[in-house]
Amino acid sequence: MSTYLGTIVLCGGTSARMCVPDKTALPFGTATLLDSALLGLPSGPVVCVGPPRPLLRDGVTWTRETPPGGGPLDGIRAGLNQLTNMAAPPEYDAGILAVIAGDQPFAGRAVPHLLKALEAAAATTHAVAASTDSNDLSARPALLLAAYRVHALAHAVRGDTRNQGVYRALKDLHVKTVPLPLEHISAALDVDTPEDLDLAQQHINRTRTN
């Protein structure tokens, strides 16, 4: 059985389309977008890559890509370095981890499902990701809502990752796209615009009503 090293949460983006300095700090539900994204994560290390701020979840470790603003791939590498520094070598060699974006307010709830799917997959499968289209598994995988084998991810992000695209850098990984359970179908929703935020809030309101 693989060792779960933890989850990397990317929350250092520019939030340009939201016209705010940090969209993950926006109020959402009873807390913030980032607090909501962390809900449902399995027990274990959580490394947030971005400017530190107070969170409802205890025990979160913060780190930054150097220099800041290098893009999500650089953030993945910074988070991976932090997680692996916290793990013993045997755990690292056989480890799995999750990667989510901090602007996906329902992402954490889907992580246990993705980790379980990776455990059940063939050893040649490097990652299991949610689909970017819940109705089409042939759509490209959501690489920022995924579980990875540590050794494969570490190999993919070696070298200069600054301002590289995630899909291009991870193109050689064998990624299996899996459907999300109906109760987690909203996990791939990311908040890039005020309209996205309204849509996510409507989902929260419907959940409370039901």
mmCIF file of C-alpha atoms in Angstrom:
data_model
loop_
_atom_site.group_PDB
_atom_site.id
_atom_site.type_symbol
_atom_site.label_atom_id
_atom_site.label_comp_id
_atom_site.label_asym_id
_atom_site.label_seq_id
_atom_site.Cartn_x
_atom_site.Cartn_y
_atom_site.Cartn_z
ATOM 1 C CA MET A 1 0.000 0.000 0.000
ATOM 2 C CA SER A 2 1.317 3.443 -0.903
ATOM 3 C CA THR A 3 2.065 6.032 1.752
ATOM 4 C CA TYR A 4 -0.031 9.202 1.593
ATOM 5 C CA LEU A 5 2.441 12.082 1.921
ATOM 6 C CA GLY A 6 -0.136 14.865 1.938
ATOM 7 C CA THR A 7 -1.791 17.473 -0.271
ATOM 8 C CA ILE A 8 -0.309 20.448 -2.109
ATOM 9 C CA VAL A 9 -2.672 23.418 -2.361
ATOM 10 C CA LEU A 10 -1.816 26.140 -4.870
ATOM 11 C CA CYS A 11 -2.963 29.558 -3.672
ATOM 12 C CA GLY A 12 -0.440 32.080 -4.952
ATOM 13 C CA GLY A 13 -2.111 33.252 -8.154
ATOM 14 C CA THR A 14 -2.670 36.864 -9.183
ATOM 15 C CA SER A 15 -6.519 36.843 -9.109
ATOM 16 C CA ALA A 16 -6.538 39.332 -12.001
ATOM 17 C CA ARG A 17 -10.029 38.502 -13.297
ATOM 18 C CA MET A 18 -11.508 38.836 -9.815
ATOM 19 C CA CYS A 19 -9.951 42.315 -9.409
ATOM 20 C CA VAL A 20 -8.784 41.458 -5.883
ATOM 21 C CA PRO A 21 -5.273 40.808 -4.515
ATOM 22 C CA ASP A 22 -6.094 37.261 -3.345
ATOM 23 C CA LYS A 23 -9.288 35.560 -4.453
ATOM 24 C CA THR A 24 -8.738 32.566 -2.146
ATOM 25 C CA ALA A 25 -9.248 34.945 0.800
ATOM 26 C CA LEU A 26 -12.703 35.991 -0.437
ATOM 27 C CA PRO A 27 -15.607 35.231 1.913
ATOM 28 C CA PHE A 28 -17.350 31.998 0.998
ATOM 29 C CA GLY A 29 -19.946 30.168 3.023
ATOM 30 C CA THR A 30 -18.961 30.681 6.652
ATOM 31 C CA ALA A 31 -15.245 31.182 5.933
ATOM 32 C CA THR A 32 -13.118 31.756 2.798
ATOM 33 C CA LEU A 33 -12.641 30.072 -0.563
ATOM 34 C CA LEU A 34 -9.389 28.526 0.642
ATOM 35 C CA ASP A 35 -10.920 27.278 3.896
ATOM 36 C CA SER A 36 -13.654 25.627 1.851
ATOM 37 C CA ALA A 37 -11.121 24.029 -0.515
ATOM 38 C CA LEU A 38 -9.410 22.342 2.444
ATOM 39 C CA LEU A 39 -12.611 20.783 3.764
ATOM 40 C CA GLY A 40 -12.711 17.034 3.293
ATOM 41 C CA LEU A 41 -8.969 16.530 2.867
ATOM 42 C CA PRO A 42 -7.729 13.349 4.557
ATOM 43 C CA SER A 43 -5.731 13.650 7.748
ATOM 44 C CA GLY A 44 -2.079 14.241 6.991
ATOM 45 C CA PRO A 45 0.206 17.074 5.921
ATOM 46 C CA VAL A 46 -1.208 19.973 3.943
ATOM 47 C CA VAL A 47 1.227 22.332 2.227
ATOM 48 C CA CYS A 48 -0.209 25.596 0.925
ATOM 49 C CA VAL A 49 1.914 27.398 -1.655
ATOM 50 C CA GLY A 50 1.251 31.117 -1.425
ATOM 51 C CA PRO A 51 1.273 34.058 0.992
ATOM 52 C CA PRO A 52 0.517 32.796 4.536
ATOM 53 C CA ARG A 53 -2.804 33.759 6.073
ATOM 54 C CA PRO A 54 -4.998 32.498 8.955
ATOM 55 C CA LEU A 55 -6.967 29.313 8.256
ATOM 56 C CA LEU A 56 -9.611 27.304 10.060
ATOM 57 C CA ARG A 57 -7.640 24.088 9.543
ATOM 58 C CA ASP A 58 -4.824 23.508 12.021
ATOM 59 C CA GLY A 59 -1.348 22.321 11.129
ATOM 60 C CA VAL A 60 -1.085 23.718 7.608
ATOM 61 C CA THR A 61 2.478 24.327 6.393
ATOM 62 C CA TRP A 62 3.146 27.322 4.172
ATOM 63 C CA THR A 63 5.804 27.671 1.496
ATOM 64 C CA ARG A 64 6.462 29.841 -1.556
ATOM 65 C CA GLU A 65 7.927 29.267 -4.965
ATOM 66 C CA THR A 66 11.188 31.219 -5.378
ATOM 67 C CA PRO A 67 10.783 33.839 -6.664
ATOM 68 C CA PRO A 68 7.020 34.158 -6.143
ATOM 69 C CA GLY A 69 4.772 34.299 -9.183
ATOM 70 C CA GLY A 70 6.404 31.538 -11.202
ATOM 71 C CA GLY A 71 3.122 29.864 -12.056
ATOM 72 C CA PRO A 72 1.331 26.700 -10.930
ATOM 73 C CA LEU A 73 4.052 24.280 -12.039
ATOM 74 C CA ASP A 74 6.640 26.154 -9.989
ATOM 75 C CA GLY A 75 4.157 26.045 -7.110
ATOM 76 C CA ILE A 76 3.809 22.277 -7.455
ATOM 77 C CA ARG A 77 7.570 21.868 -7.258
ATOM 78 C CA ALA A 78 7.815 24.103 -4.181
ATOM 79 C CA GLY A 79 5.027 22.170 -2.478
ATOM 80 C CA LEU A 80 6.571 18.849 -3.458
ATOM 81 C CA ASN A 81 9.945 19.874 -2.037
ATOM 82 C CA GLN A 82 8.276 20.850 1.234
ATOM 83 C CA LEU A 83 6.276 17.627 1.489
ATOM 84 C CA THR A 84 9.200 15.367 0.705
ATOM 85 C CA ASN A 85 11.390 17.173 3.244
ATOM 86 C CA MET A 86 8.763 16.234 5.844
ATOM 87 C CA ALA A 87 8.752 12.543 4.855
ATOM 88 C CA ALA A 88 11.161 9.692 5.550
ATOM 89 C CA PRO A 89 12.953 8.309 2.447
ATOM 90 C CA PRO A 90 11.007 5.002 2.355
ATOM 91 C CA GLU A 91 7.740 6.931 2.452
ATOM 92 C CA TYR A 92 8.941 9.215 -0.321
ATOM 93 C CA ASP A 93 9.865 6.342 -2.621
ATOM 94 C CA ALA A 94 6.438 4.693 -2.373
ATOM 95 C CA GLY A 95 4.431 7.830 -1.738
ATOM 96 C CA ILE A 96 1.348 9.340 -3.294
ATOM 97 C CA LEU A 97 0.036 12.865 -2.894
ATOM 98 C CA ALA A 98 -2.752 15.122 -4.081
ATOM 99 C CA VAL A 99 -2.618 18.486 -5.823
ATOM 100 C CA ILE A 100 -5.531 20.919 -5.759
ATOM 101 C CA ALA A 101 -6.038 24.600 -6.505
ATOM 102 C CA GLY A 102 -7.064 26.908 -3.690
ATOM 103 C CA ASP A 103 -9.719 28.534 -5.873
ATOM 104 C CA GLN A 104 -11.657 25.254 -6.159
ATOM 105 C CA PRO A 105 -13.926 25.547 -3.109
ATOM 106 C CA PHE A 106 -15.143 21.936 -3.269
ATOM 107 C CA ALA A 107 -11.886 20.245 -4.301
ATOM 108 C CA GLY A 108 -10.836 18.829 -0.940
ATOM 109 C CA ARG A 109 -13.948 16.703 -0.695
ATOM 110 C CA ALA A 110 -12.940 14.779 -3.835
ATOM 111 C CA VAL A 111 -9.347 14.056 -2.795
ATOM 112 C CA PRO A 112 -10.065 10.805 -0.883
ATOM 113 C CA HIS A 113 -11.832 9.455 -3.979
ATOM 114 C CA LEU A 114 -8.865 10.333 -6.219
ATOM 115 C CA LEU A 115 -6.329 8.793 -3.831
ATOM 116 C CA LYS A 116 -8.365 5.603 -3.633
ATOM 117 C CA ALA A 117 -8.578 5.454 -7.433
ATOM 118 C CA LEU A 118 -4.801 5.834 -7.746
ATOM 119 C CA GLU A 119 -4.235 3.062 -5.212
ATOM 120 C CA ALA A 120 -6.467 0.792 -7.297
ATOM 121 C CA ALA A 121 -4.821 1.718 -10.603
ATOM 122 C CA ALA A 122 -1.994 -0.160 -12.274
ATOM 123 C CA ALA A 123 1.524 0.679 -11.146
ATOM 124 C CA THR A 124 2.152 2.161 -14.589
ATOM 125 C CA THR A 125 -0.483 4.830 -13.903
ATOM 126 C CA HIS A 126 1.369 7.916 -12.696
ATOM 127 C CA ALA A 127 -1.672 9.970 -11.729
ATOM 128 C CA VAL A 128 -5.441 9.927 -11.451
ATOM 129 C CA ALA A 129 -7.279 13.155 -12.231
ATOM 130 C CA ALA A 130 -10.838 14.378 -12.345
ATOM 131 C CA SER A 131 -12.163 15.244 -15.779
ATOM 132 C CA THR A 132 -12.478 18.908 -16.720
ATOM 133 C CA ASP A 133 -15.907 17.949 -18.093
ATOM 134 C CA SER A 134 -18.008 15.825 -15.751
ATOM 135 C CA ASN A 135 -19.996 14.508 -18.721
ATOM 136 C CA ASP A 136 -17.009 13.554 -20.875
ATOM 137 C CA LEU A 137 -14.140 11.400 -19.609
ATOM 138 C CA SER A 138 -12.309 11.988 -22.888
ATOM 139 C CA ALA A 139 -11.945 15.654 -21.947
ATOM 140 C CA ARG A 140 -8.494 16.605 -20.768
ATOM 141 C CA PRO A 141 -7.741 15.777 -17.143
ATOM 142 C CA ALA A 142 -7.879 18.390 -14.395
ATOM 143 C CA LEU A 143 -4.219 18.197 -13.384
ATOM 144 C CA LEU A 144 -4.846 20.555 -10.457
ATOM 145 C CA LEU A 145 -7.450 18.179 -9.063
ATOM 146 C CA ALA A 146 -5.464 14.985 -9.075
ATOM 147 C CA ALA A 147 -3.539 12.346 -7.134
ATOM 148 C CA TYR A 148 0.055 11.570 -8.161
ATOM 149 C CA ARG A 149 2.753 9.023 -7.520
ATOM 150 C CA VAL A 150 5.500 11.086 -5.922
ATOM 151 C CA HIS A 151 8.396 9.652 -7.908
ATOM 152 C CA ALA A 152 6.656 10.340 -11.228
ATOM 153 C CA LEU A 153 5.684 13.904 -10.318
ATOM 154 C CA ALA A 154 9.175 14.664 -9.002
ATOM 155 C CA HIS A 155 10.696 13.451 -12.262
ATOM 156 C CA ALA A 156 8.280 15.550 -14.325
ATOM 157 C CA VAL A 157 8.991 18.841 -12.500
ATOM 158 C CA ARG A 158 12.774 18.549 -12.355
ATOM 159 C CA GLY A 159 14.730 21.383 -13.943
ATOM 160 C CA ASP A 160 13.488 24.907 -14.608
ATOM 161 C CA THR A 161 9.717 25.060 -14.103
ATOM 162 C CA ARG A 162 9.266 28.823 -13.992
ATOM 163 C CA ASN A 163 6.361 30.004 -16.165
ATOM 164 C CA GLN A 164 5.986 26.596 -17.823
ATOM 165 C CA GLY A 165 2.518 25.252 -18.519
ATOM 166 C CA VAL A 166 1.339 22.365 -16.364
ATOM 167 C CA TYR A 167 -0.052 20.319 -19.263
ATOM 168 C CA ARG A 168 3.106 20.669 -21.310
ATOM 169 C CA ALA A 169 5.411 19.771 -18.426
ATOM 170 C CA LEU A 170 3.370 16.735 -17.357
ATOM 171 C CA LYS A 171 2.576 15.494 -20.879
ATOM 172 C CA ASP A 172 4.705 12.356 -20.504
ATOM 173 C CA LEU A 173 2.908 11.161 -17.373
ATOM 174 C CA HIS A 174 0.379 8.366 -17.755
ATOM 175 C CA VAL A 175 -2.703 10.091 -16.319
ATOM 176 C CA LYS A 176 -5.978 8.224 -15.865
ATOM 177 C CA THR A 177 -9.119 10.360 -15.922
ATOM 178 C CA VAL A 178 -11.851 9.215 -13.559
ATOM 179 C CA PRO A 179 -15.431 10.325 -12.961
ATOM 180 C CA LEU A 180 -16.235 11.984 -9.679
ATOM 181 C CA PRO A 181 -19.050 10.646 -7.506
ATOM 182 C CA LEU A 182 -22.275 12.583 -7.888
ATOM 183 C CA GLU A 183 -21.866 14.160 -4.450
ATOM 184 C CA HIS A 184 -18.479 15.595 -5.507
ATOM 185 C CA ILE A 185 -19.357 16.550 -9.070
ATOM 186 C CA SER A 186 -18.753 20.247 -8.280
ATOM 187 C CA ALA A 187 -15.171 19.643 -7.116
ATOM 188 C CA ALA A 188 -13.678 20.753 -10.448
ATOM 189 C CA LEU A 189 -15.410 24.142 -10.294
ATOM 190 C CA ASP A 190 -12.749 26.829 -10.017
ATOM 191 C CA VAL A 191 -13.478 30.454 -9.213
ATOM 192 C CA ASP A 192 -11.866 32.745 -11.782
ATOM 193 C CA THR A 193 -14.588 35.378 -12.158
ATOM 194 C CA PRO A 194 -17.345 36.956 -10.041
ATOM 195 C CA GLU A 195 -19.808 34.817 -12.005
ATOM 196 C CA ASP A 196 -17.939 31.671 -10.953
ATOM 197 C CA LEU A 197 -18.131 32.798 -7.337
ATOM 198 C CA ASP A 198 -21.885 33.306 -7.636
ATOM 199 C CA LEU A 199 -22.258 29.827 -9.142
ATOM 200 C CA ALA A 200 -20.282 28.254 -6.307
ATOM 201 C CA GLN A 201 -22.313 30.142 -3.727
ATOM 202 C CA GLN A 202 -25.533 28.937 -5.353
ATOM 203 C CA HIS A 203 -24.263 25.373 -4.997
ATOM 204 C CA ILE A 204 -23.653 25.957 -1.279
ATOM 205 C CA ASN A 205 -27.142 27.397 -0.883
ATOM 206 C CA ARG A 206 -28.738 24.422 -2.672
ATOM 207 C CA THR A 207 -26.796 22.005 -0.489
ATOM 208 C CA ARG A 208 -28.006 23.730 2.654
ATOM 209 C CA THR A 209 -31.596 23.713 1.400
ATOM 210 C CA ASN A 210 -31.465 19.993 0.647
#
